[in-house]
CSV table of C-alpha atoms in Angstrom, one decimal:
chain,number,residue,atom,x,y,z
A,261,MET,CA,178.9,66.3,55.6
A,262,ARG,CA,175.4,64.8,55.5
A,263,ARG,CA,175.0,61.8,57.8
A,264,PRO,CA,174.3,58.6,55.9
A,265,LEU,CA,170.5,58.0,55.9
A,266,PRO,CA,170.5,54.5,57.3
A,267,LEU,CA,172.5,55.6,60.4
A,268,ARG,CA,170.3,58.6,61.0
A,269,ARG,CA,167.3,56.3,60.9
A,270,LEU,CA,168.9,53.8,63.3
A,271,THR,CA,169.7,56.6,65.8
A,272,ALA,CA,166.1,57.9,65.6
A,273,VAL,CA,164.8,54.4,66.1
A,274,LEU,CA,167.0,53.9,69.2
A,275,LEU,CA,166.0,57.2,70.7
A,276,VAL,CA,162.3,56.6,70.1
A,277,ALA,CA,162.4,53.1,71.4
A,278,GLY,CA,164.2,54.1,74.6
A,279,LEU,CA,161.7,56.8,75.3
A,280,TRP,CA,158.8,54.6,74.5
A,281,VAL,CA,160.0,51.8,76.8
A,282,ILE,CA,160.6,54.3,79.7
A,283,GLY,CA,157.1,55.7,79.1
A,284,LEU,CA,155.6,52.2,79.1
A,285,LEU,CA,157.4,51.4,82.4
A,286,LEU,CA,156.0,54.5,84.1
A,287,ALA,CA,152.5,53.7,82.8
A,288,SER,CA,152.7,50.1,83.9
A,289,ALA,CA,154.0,51.1,87.3
A,290,GLY,CA,151.1,53.6,87.4
A,291,PRO,CA,149.5,53.4,90.8
A,292,ALA,CA,152.7,52.3,92.6
A,293,LEU,CA,154.5,55.4,91.5
A,294,ALA,CA,151.6,57.8,91.8
A,295,GLU,CA,151.4,60.1,94.7
A,296,TRP,CA,148.8,58.8,97.2
A,297,SER,CA,147.5,60.5,100.3
A,298,ARG,CA,145.2,58.9,102.8
A,299,PRO,CA,141.7,60.4,102.6
A,300,THR,CA,140.9,62.8,105.5
A,301,VAL,CA,137.9,64.3,107.1
A,302,ASP,CA,136.7,67.8,106.6
A,303,PRO,CA,135.1,69.2,109.9
A,304,SER,CA,134.5,72.5,108.2
A,305,ALA,CA,132.2,71.0,105.6
A,306,PRO,CA,128.5,70.6,106.2
A,307,THR,CA,127.6,67.5,108.2
A,308,PRO,CA,126.3,64.8,105.9
A,309,THR,CA,122.6,64.1,106.3
A,310,THR,CA,122.0,61.6,103.5
A,311,PRO,CA,123.9,58.8,101.9
A,312,HIS,CA,126.2,59.6,99.0
A,313,PRO,CA,123.8,60.6,96.2
A,314,ASN,CA,125.9,58.8,93.5
A,315,GLY,CA,127.2,56.0,95.7
A,316,PRO,CA,130.3,56.2,97.9
A,317,PRO,CA,133.8,56.5,96.5
A,318,GLN,CA,135.8,53.3,96.1
A,319,GLY,CA,138.8,52.7,98.3
A,320,SER,CA,142.2,51.2,97.5
A,321,ALA,CA,145.6,50.5,99.0
A,322,PRO,CA,148.1,53.4,98.8
A,323,ASP,CA,149.6,51.9,95.6
A,324,GLY,CA,146.2,51.9,94.0
A,325,SER,CA,145.8,48.1,94.2
A,326,THR,CA,142.7,46.4,95.7
A,327,VAL,CA,143.3,45.2,99.3
A,328,GLY,CA,142.4,41.5,99.5
A,329,GLY,CA,142.8,40.8,95.8
A,330,GLU,CA,141.6,42.1,92.4
A,331,GLY,CA,138.5,39.9,92.7
A,332,LEU,CA,137.2,42.4,95.2
A,333,ASP,CA,137.6,45.3,92.7
A,334,THR,CA,133.9,45.6,92.0
A,335,ARG,CA,131.0,47.8,92.8
A,336,GLY,CA,128.6,44.9,92.2
A,337,LEU,CA,128.2,41.3,93.4
A,338,VAL,CA,130.8,38.7,93.6
A,339,THR,CA,130.6,35.2,95.1
A,340,VAL,CA,132.6,32.0,95.1
A,341,ALA,CA,131.9,29.5,92.3
A,342,GLY,CA,129.3,26.9,93.1
A,343,ALA,CA,127.8,28.9,96.0
A,344,PRO,CA,124.2,28.5,96.8
A,345,PRO,CA,121.8,31.2,95.7
A,346,LEU,CA,122.0,34.4,97.7
A,347,PRO,CA,119.2,34.9,100.2
A,348,GLU,CA,116.3,37.2,99.4
A,349,GLY,CA,115.8,40.5,101.1
A,350,ILE,CA,119.4,41.7,101.2
A,351,ASP,CA,119.0,45.4,100.3
A,352,ALA,CA,122.3,46.6,101.9
A,353,ARG,CA,124.2,48.6,99.3
A,354,GLY,CA,127.5,47.1,100.6
A,355,TRP,CA,128.1,43.8,102.3
A,356,LEU,CA,130.7,41.1,102.8
A,357,VAL,CA,130.9,37.5,104.1
A,358,ALA,CA,134.3,36.1,105.0
A,359,ASP,CA,135.8,33.2,106.9
A,360,ALA,CA,137.3,34.8,110.0
A,361,GLY,CA,139.7,31.9,110.5
A,362,THR,CA,141.2,31.5,107.0
A,363,GLY,CA,140.4,35.0,105.8
A,364,ALA,CA,138.7,33.7,102.7
A,365,VAL,CA,136.1,36.1,101.3
A,366,LEU,CA,133.1,34.1,100.2
A,367,GLY,CA,130.9,36.8,98.8
A,368,ALA,CA,130.5,40.6,98.7
A,369,ARG,CA,128.8,43.5,97.2
A,370,ASP,CA,130.8,46.8,96.7
A,371,PRO,CA,133.3,45.5,99.3
A,372,HIS,CA,135.5,48.6,99.2
A,373,GLY,CA,132.8,51.2,98.9
A,374,ARG,CA,133.7,53.9,101.5
A,375,TYR,CA,130.3,54.3,103.2
A,376,TYR,CA,129.5,56.3,106.3
A,377,PRO,CA,130.0,53.8,109.2
A,378,ALA,CA,127.8,55.3,111.9
A,379,SER,CA,128.4,53.5,115.3
A,380,THR,CA,130.1,50.5,113.7
A,381,LEU,CA,133.1,52.7,113.9
A,382,LYS,CA,133.0,52.2,117.7
A,383,ALA,CA,134.4,48.7,117.0
A,384,LEU,CA,137.6,50.5,115.9
A,385,THR,CA,137.5,52.7,119.0
A,386,LEU,CA,137.4,49.6,121.2
A,387,LEU,CA,140.2,47.9,119.2
A,388,THR,CA,142.4,51.0,119.5
A,389,LEU,CA,141.8,51.9,123.2
A,390,ALA,CA,141.4,48.5,124.8
A,391,PRO,CA,145.2,47.7,124.7
A,392,VAL,CA,146.2,51.1,126.2
A,393,LEU,CA,143.6,52.0,128.8
A,394,ASP,CA,143.6,50.2,132.2
A,395,PRO,CA,140.1,48.7,132.7
A,396,ALA,CA,140.3,49.7,136.4
A,397,LEU,CA,140.9,53.4,135.6
A,398,VAL,CA,138.1,55.6,136.8
A,399,VAL,CA,136.8,58.3,134.4
A,400,GLU,CA,134.7,61.2,135.7
A,401,GLY,CA,131.7,62.3,133.7
A,402,THR,CA,131.6,65.9,132.4
A,403,VAL,CA,129.0,68.4,131.1
A,404,GLU,CA,130.4,67.7,127.6
A,405,ASP,CA,129.5,64.1,128.0
A,406,GLU,CA,126.0,65.0,129.1
A,407,ALA,CA,125.4,67.2,126.1
A,408,ILE,CA,126.8,64.9,123.4
A,409,GLU,CA,124.7,64.5,120.3
A,410,GLY,CA,123.0,61.3,119.4
A,411,SER,CA,122.6,58.1,121.4
A,412,ARG,CA,123.8,58.3,125.0
A,413,VAL,CA,124.2,55.8,127.8
A,414,GLY,CA,123.5,58.6,130.3
A,415,LEU,CA,126.9,59.6,131.8
A,416,VAL,CA,126.4,62.3,134.5
A,417,ARG,CA,128.7,65.1,135.4
A,418,GLY,CA,130.8,64.0,138.4
A,419,GLY,CA,129.9,60.4,138.0
A,420,GLN,CA,132.7,57.9,138.5
A,421,TYR,CA,132.9,55.2,135.7
A,422,PRO,CA,135.5,52.5,135.4
A,423,VAL,CA,137.0,52.1,131.9
A,424,ASP,CA,135.8,48.5,131.9
A,425,LEU,CA,132.2,49.6,132.3
A,426,LEU,CA,132.7,52.3,129.7
A,427,PHE,CA,134.0,49.8,127.1
A,428,ARG,CA,130.9,47.6,127.6
A,429,ALA,CA,128.5,50.6,127.5
A,430,LEU,CA,130.3,51.7,124.3
A,431,VAL,CA,129.4,48.6,122.3
A,432,MET,CA,126.2,47.5,124.1
A,433,GLN,CA,124.3,50.8,124.1
A,434,SER,CA,126.4,52.6,121.5
A,435,GLY,CA,126.9,55.6,123.9
A,436,ASN,CA,128.4,58.6,122.1
A,437,ASP,CA,128.9,60.1,125.6
A,438,VAL,CA,131.0,57.0,126.5
A,439,ALA,CA,133.1,57.4,123.3
A,440,ASN,CA,133.8,61.0,124.3
A,441,ALA,CA,134.8,60.0,127.9
A,442,LEU,CA,137.1,57.2,126.7
A,443,ALA,CA,138.8,59.5,124.2
A,444,ARG,CA,139.4,62.0,127.0
A,445,ALA,CA,140.9,59.2,129.2
A,446,ALA,CA,143.2,58.4,126.2
A,447,GLY,CA,144.6,61.9,125.9
A,448,GLY,CA,141.8,63.7,124.0
A,449,VAL,CA,139.8,63.4,120.8
A,450,GLY,CA,142.7,64.4,118.5
A,451,PRO,CA,145.2,61.8,119.8
A,452,THR,CA,142.5,59.2,119.9
A,453,LEU,CA,141.5,59.8,116.3
A,454,ALA,CA,145.2,59.7,115.2
A,455,ALA,CA,145.6,56.3,117.0
A,456,MET,CA,142.4,55.0,115.4
A,457,ASN,CA,143.6,55.9,111.9
A,458,GLU,CA,147.0,54.3,112.7
A,459,THR,CA,145.3,51.1,113.8
A,460,ALA,CA,143.2,51.0,110.6
A,461,ALA,CA,146.3,51.5,108.5
A,462,ARG,CA,148.1,48.7,110.4
A,463,LEU,CA,145.2,46.4,109.7
A,464,GLY,CA,145.2,47.3,106.0
A,465,ALA,CA,141.8,49.0,106.4
A,466,HIS,CA,142.6,51.8,104.0
A,467,ASP,CA,138.9,52.5,103.3
A,468,THR,CA,138.5,53.6,106.9
A,469,VAL,CA,138.9,57.2,108.0
A,470,ALA,CA,137.9,58.1,111.6
A,471,GLY,CA,136.7,61.6,112.2
A,472,THR,CA,134.9,61.0,115.5
A,473,PRO,CA,135.5,58.4,118.2
A,474,SER,CA,131.7,57.7,118.2
A,475,GLY,CA,130.9,57.4,114.5
A,476,LEU,CA,128.8,60.5,114.4
A,477,ASP,CA,128.8,61.7,110.8
A,478,VAL,CA,131.5,64.1,109.6
A,479,ALA,CA,132.4,64.8,106.0
A,480,GLY,CA,135.1,62.4,104.8
A,481,GLN,CA,134.6,59.8,107.5
A,482,SER,CA,134.2,56.4,106.1
A,483,SER,CA,134.6,52.6,106.4
A,484,SER,CA,133.8,49.7,104.1
A,485,PRO,CA,132.2,46.2,104.4
A,486,TYR,CA,135.8,44.9,103.9
A,487,ASP,CA,137.3,47.0,106.6
A,488,LEU,CA,134.6,46.3,109.2
A,489,ALA,CA,135.2,42.6,108.7
A,490,LEU,CA,139.0,43.2,109.3
A,491,ILE,CA,138.3,45.1,112.5
A,492,LEU,CA,135.8,42.7,114.0
A,493,ARG,CA,138.0,39.8,113.0
A,494,GLN,CA,140.7,41.2,115.2
A,495,LEU,CA,138.4,41.9,118.1
A,496,VAL,CA,137.1,38.4,118.4
A,497,THR,CA,140.7,37.0,118.6
A,498,ASP,CA,141.4,39.0,121.8
A,499,PRO,CA,139.9,37.5,124.9
A,500,TYR,CA,139.2,40.8,126.7
A,501,SER,CA,137.6,42.5,123.7
A,502,LEU,CA,135.5,39.4,123.0
A,503,ASP,CA,134.3,39.3,126.6
A,504,VAL,CA,133.3,43.0,126.3
A,505,LEU,CA,131.4,42.4,123.0
A,506,GLN,CA,129.5,39.4,124.5
A,507,THR,CA,128.2,41.2,127.5
A,508,ARG,CA,124.4,40.9,127.6
A,509,THR,CA,123.6,43.4,130.4
A,510,ALA,CA,125.5,45.8,132.6
A,511,GLN,CA,124.6,48.1,135.6
A,512,MET,CA,125.2,51.8,135.4
A,513,PRO,CA,126.0,53.3,138.9
A,514,THR,CA,124.0,55.7,141.0
A,515,VAL,CA,125.3,59.3,140.8
A,516,GLY,CA,123.9,61.7,143.3
A,517,THR,CA,120.1,61.8,142.9
A,518,TYR,CA,120.3,59.8,139.6
A,519,GLU,CA,119.6,56.1,140.4
A,520,GLY,CA,121.5,53.3,138.8
A,521,TYR,CA,120.0,51.4,135.9
A,522,GLN,CA,120.6,48.4,133.7
A,523,ILE,CA,121.6,48.5,130.1
A,524,GLN,CA,121.2,45.8,127.5
A,525,ASN,CA,123.2,44.8,124.4
A,526,GLN,CA,121.6,46.1,121.1
A,527,ASN,CA,123.0,43.1,119.2
A,528,THR,CA,120.0,40.8,119.6
A,529,LEU,CA,121.7,38.1,117.6
A,530,LEU,CA,123.6,37.3,120.8
A,531,SER,CA,120.5,35.7,122.2
A,532,SER,CA,118.6,34.8,119.0
A,533,TYR,CA,121.3,33.3,116.7
A,534,PRO,CA,123.2,30.3,118.0
A,535,GLY,CA,126.9,30.7,117.8
A,536,THR,CA,127.0,34.5,117.7
A,537,LEU,CA,130.3,35.8,119.0
A,538,ALA,CA,130.1,39.5,118.7
A,539,GLY,CA,128.6,42.4,116.8
A,540,LYS,CA,128.1,46.1,116.6
A,541,THR,CA,125.1,48.1,115.3
A,542,GLY,CA,125.0,51.6,113.9
A,543,PHE,CA,122.6,54.2,112.5
A,544,THR,CA,122.7,57.8,111.3
A,545,ASP,CA,120.6,59.5,108.6
A,546,ALA,CA,123.6,59.6,106.3
A,547,ALA,CA,124.9,56.0,107.0
A,548,ARG,CA,121.4,54.4,107.3
A,549,HIS,CA,121.7,51.1,109.1
A,550,THR,CA,125.1,49.4,109.5
A,551,PHE,CA,126.0,46.2,111.3
A,552,VAL,CA,129.0,43.9,111.6
A,553,VAL,CA,128.8,40.4,113.3
A,554,ALA,CA,130.8,37.3,113.8
A,555,ALA,CA,129.4,33.8,114.5
A,556,GLU,CA,130.8,30.3,114.9
A,557,ARG,CA,129.3,27.0,113.8
A,558,ASP,CA,131.0,23.6,113.9
A,559,GLY,CA,134.4,25.1,114.5
A,560,ARG,CA,134.1,27.6,111.6
A,561,ARG,CA,134.0,31.3,112.2
A,562,LEU,CA,132.4,33.8,109.8
A,563,VAL,CA,132.2,37.5,109.8
A,564,VAL,CA,129.5,39.5,108.0
A,565,SER,CA,129.1,43.2,107.5
A,566,VAL,CA,126.3,45.2,106.0
A,567,MET,CA,126.3,48.9,105.2
A,568,GLN,CA,123.7,51.4,104.1
A,569,ALA,CA,120.8,49.0,104.7
A,570,GLU,CA,117.1,49.7,105.5
A,571,ARG,CA,114.9,48.0,108.0
A,572,ARG,CA,112.0,47.5,105.6
A,573,PRO,CA,111.2,45.1,104.3
A,574,VAL,CA,114.0,43.2,106.1
A,575,HIS,CA,115.7,44.4,109.3
A,576,GLU,CA,119.5,44.8,109.0
A,577,LEU,CA,120.2,42.2,111.7
A,578,GLU,CA,118.0,39.7,109.8
A,579,GLN,CA,119.9,40.5,106.6
A,580,ALA,CA,123.1,39.6,108.5
A,581,ARG,CA,121.5,36.5,109.8
A,582,ARG,CA,120.6,35.3,106.3
A,583,LEU,CA,124.1,36.1,105.1
A,584,LEU,CA,125.6,34.1,107.9
A,585,ASP,CA,123.4,31.1,107.0
A,586,TRP,CA,124.4,31.5,103.4
A,587,GLY,CA,128.1,31.6,104.3
A,588,PHE,CA,127.9,28.5,106.5
A,589,ALA,CA,126.3,26.7,103.5
A,590,VAL,CA,129.3,27.6,101.3
A,591,PRO,CA,131.8,24.7,101.3
A,592,ALA,CA,134.8,25.5,103.5
A,593,ASP,CA,137.2,24.6,100.7
A,594,ALA,CA,135.6,26.8,98.0
A,595,GLU,CA,138.0,29.0,96.0
A,596,PRO,CA,137.6,32.4,97.6
A,597,VAL,CA,137.0,35.6,95.6
A,598,GLY,CA,139.5,37.4,97.8
A,599,ARG,CA,140.9,37.4,101.3
A,600,LEU,CA,141.1,39.4,104.5
A,601,VAL,CA,144.7,40.6,104.8
A,602,GLU,CA,146.7,40.1,108.0
A,603,PRO,CA,147.7,43.0,110.2
A,604,GLY,CA,150.8,44.7,108.8
A,605,GLU,CA,150.7,42.9,105.5
A,606,VAL,CA,149.8,45.9,103.3
A,607,ALA,CA,152.3,48.1,105.0
A,608,ALA,CA,155.0,45.5,104.5
A,609,ALA,CA,154.1,45.1,100.9
A,610,MET,CA,154.2,48.9,100.4
A,611,GLU,CA,157.7,49.0,102.0
A,612,ALA,CA,158.9,46.2,99.7
A,613,ALA,CA,157.5,48.0,96.6
A,614,GLU,CA,159.1,51.3,97.6
A,615,ALA,CA,162.4,49.5,98.1
A,616,ALA,CA,162.1,47.9,94.7
A,617,GLU,CA,161.3,51.3,93.1
A,618,GLN,CA,164.3,52.9,94.8
A,619,MET,CA,166.6,50.2,93.7
A,620,ALA,CA,165.3,50.5,90.1
A,621,ALA,CA,165.9,54.2,90.2
A,622,GLU,CA,169.4,53.9,91.6
A,623,LYS,CA,170.5,51.2,89.1
A,624,THR,CA,169.1,53.2,86.1
A,625,ALA,CA,171.0,56.3,87.3
A,626,ALA,CA,174.1,54.3,87.8
A,627,MET,CA,173.8,52.8,84.4
A,628,ALA,CA,173.6,56.2,82.8
A,629,ALA,CA,176.6,57.4,84.9
A,630,GLY,CA,179.0,54.8,83.6
A,631,PRO,CA,180.4,51.3,84.3
A,632,ALA,CA,182.5,52.3,87.4
A,633,GLU,CA,179.6,54.0,89.1
A,634,THR,CA,177.3,51.1,88.2
A,635,ALA,CA,179.7,48.6,89.9
A,636,ALA,CA,179.9,50.8,93.0
A,637,ALA,CA,176.1,51.3,93.3
A,638,THR,CA,175.3,47.6,92.9
A,639,PRO,CA,174.9,45.9,96.3
A,640,ASP,CA,176.7,42.6,96.9
A,641,THR,CA,174.1,40.1,97.9
A,642,ARG,CA,176.4,37.1,98.1
A,643,ALA,CA,176.5,37.4,101.9
A,644,GLY,CA,172.7,36.9,102.0
A,645,THR,CA,171.8,40.5,102.8
A,646,GLY,CA,169.3,40.9,100.1
A,647,SER,CA,165.6,41.3,101.2
A,648,VAL,CA,162.9,39.0,100.2
A,649,ALA,CA,159.3,40.3,99.8
A,650,ALA,CA,156.5,38.6,101.7
A,651,PRO,CA,154.1,36.5,99.6
A,652,GLY,CA,151.4,38.6,98.0
A,653,SER,CA,153.4,41.8,98.4
A,654,ALA,CA,153.3,44.5,95.8
A,655,THR,CA,156.7,43.7,94.2
A,656,SER,CA,155.5,43.7,90.7
A,657,THR,CA,157.9,46.7,90.2
A,658,ALA,CA,160.9,44.4,90.5
A,659,PRO,CA,160.9,43.6,86.7
A,660,LEU,CA,161.3,47.4,86.1
A,661,VAL,CA,165.0,47.0,87.1
A,662,PRO,CA,166.2,45.1,84.0
A,663,ALA,CA,163.7,46.7,81.7
A,664,GLY,CA,164.7,50.1,83.0
A,665,MET,CA,168.3,49.3,82.4
A,666,ALA,CA,167.6,48.2,78.9
A,667,ALA,CA,165.7,51.4,78.1
A,668,GLY,CA,168.5,53.4,79.6
A,669,ALA,CA,171.0,51.4,77.5
A,670,LEU,CA,169.1,52.2,74.3
A,671,VAL,CA,169.2,55.9,75.0
A,672,ILE,CA,172.9,55.7,75.9
A,673,VAL,CA,173.7,53.8,72.7
A,674,ALA,CA,171.8,56.4,70.7
A,675,ALA,CA,173.6,59.3,72.3
A,676,THR,CA,177.0,57.6,71.8
A,677,VAL,CA,176.3,57.0,68.1
A,678,ILE,CA,175.4,60.6,67.6
A,679,GLY,CA,178.4,61.8,69.6
A,680,ARG,CA,180.8,59.6,67.7
A,681,ARG,CA,179.5,60.7,64.3
A,682,ARG,CA,180.0,64.3,65.3
A,683,ALA,CA,183.5,63.7,66.7
A,684,VAL,CA,184.8,62.0,63.5
A,685,ARG,CA,183.2,64.4,61.1
A,686,ARG,CA,185.6,65.0,58.3
A,687,VAL,CA,186.6,68.5,57.2
A,688,ALA,CA,185.0,69.5,53.9
A,689,PRO,CA,187.3,69.9,51.0
A,690,PRO,CA,187.8,73.3,49.5
A,691,GLY,CA,185.0,74.4,47.4
A,692,PRO,CA,181.4,75.7,47.7
A,693,ALA,CA,179.8,75.5,51.1
A,694,PRO,CA,177.5,72.6,51.7
A,695,ASP,CA,173.8,73.2,51.1
A,696,VAL,CA,172.7,71.8,54.5
A,697,HIS,CA,172.9,73.7,57.7
A,698,ASP,CA,174.5,71.6,60.4
A,699,GLY,CA,173.1,73.3,63.4
A,700,ARG,CA,176.1,75.4,64.3
């Protein structure tokens, strides 16, 4: 018998509505449910020799969100409301100014652009290795150290160098030979890079991919103005790392016929800009000039990073100096455009989001299975065992639970209506066969 038209329409509406709601949920979850893999380096690709021709890619958190807030999801300029005019001569393609104490981001340009970092990446090398290498450990120089590409402090085969001296030479003279020696002391380049990338992930520095411990260019290696600020912010909170970064001069030892010599810190703001706490310079043909610096004035600490800058008409250190002056002129209570996340915060947020998604999936599956299974699958939170996400965590998927259940219910109701209509279908009376095929 032909199904009454109104009921057929109702069934169709329920089915379509259920599928539409499910599709909407998946679309709204979007990045959180999408597969994400951390960018990696490609040593087999040609070494980059120029900046990204169309600008660098833009980084994000594993769930596709913008680390530090959606206000930082820009390739252009963003500053706090009521800020003084930006200084002239800032040609860096990417930069950021933030309060190192509160984490408030005061201004930025392309904050999450994944630029080549050059030797500013050595700040991450120091942050990663300082806690695990004994400063008194003596490392012997090798032929490989002597032959390293780029800037060198001058390690000599057979020379005996304390780790403490190597850390200072790493940041003062940006020695690639020193980075190689420290990586060897830490178990090799491979384990050192793995540890550096783990450190970056713990900080929430998801724009950063370490491919060399020195910052020498390799395809896929990157960092961002935002991430450099995160890294230096951590370094200046540690007394030992801060002492290393503030070293003005150091003495390299005599090795055989090679006489000892003095090295100086390339961060000239230590002596020329009052209140400078620490900084790290960098340059390669692909990265151009990069620099990250922290300074303190009247109890307020700022961190500034500049990437892909040129020295003419304004030197990159002078650009950073001007941005520091601008940042100190911004009222401390100005509403920030974003913030520097705390270590572990992004990872905790991702774990909370994954837990919420898993719970939503389990409840939806239990709802479809039936009332008994639903009751068994629903956790009892009366004893206080339910987890609470940290503030700012990516728990926006939690509303998917009731909505997903509603969508599932729509589909179940529609299927039930269809099933019942088929189950109670009356036998046709004797006579000519019906003129509608019923699908059997």
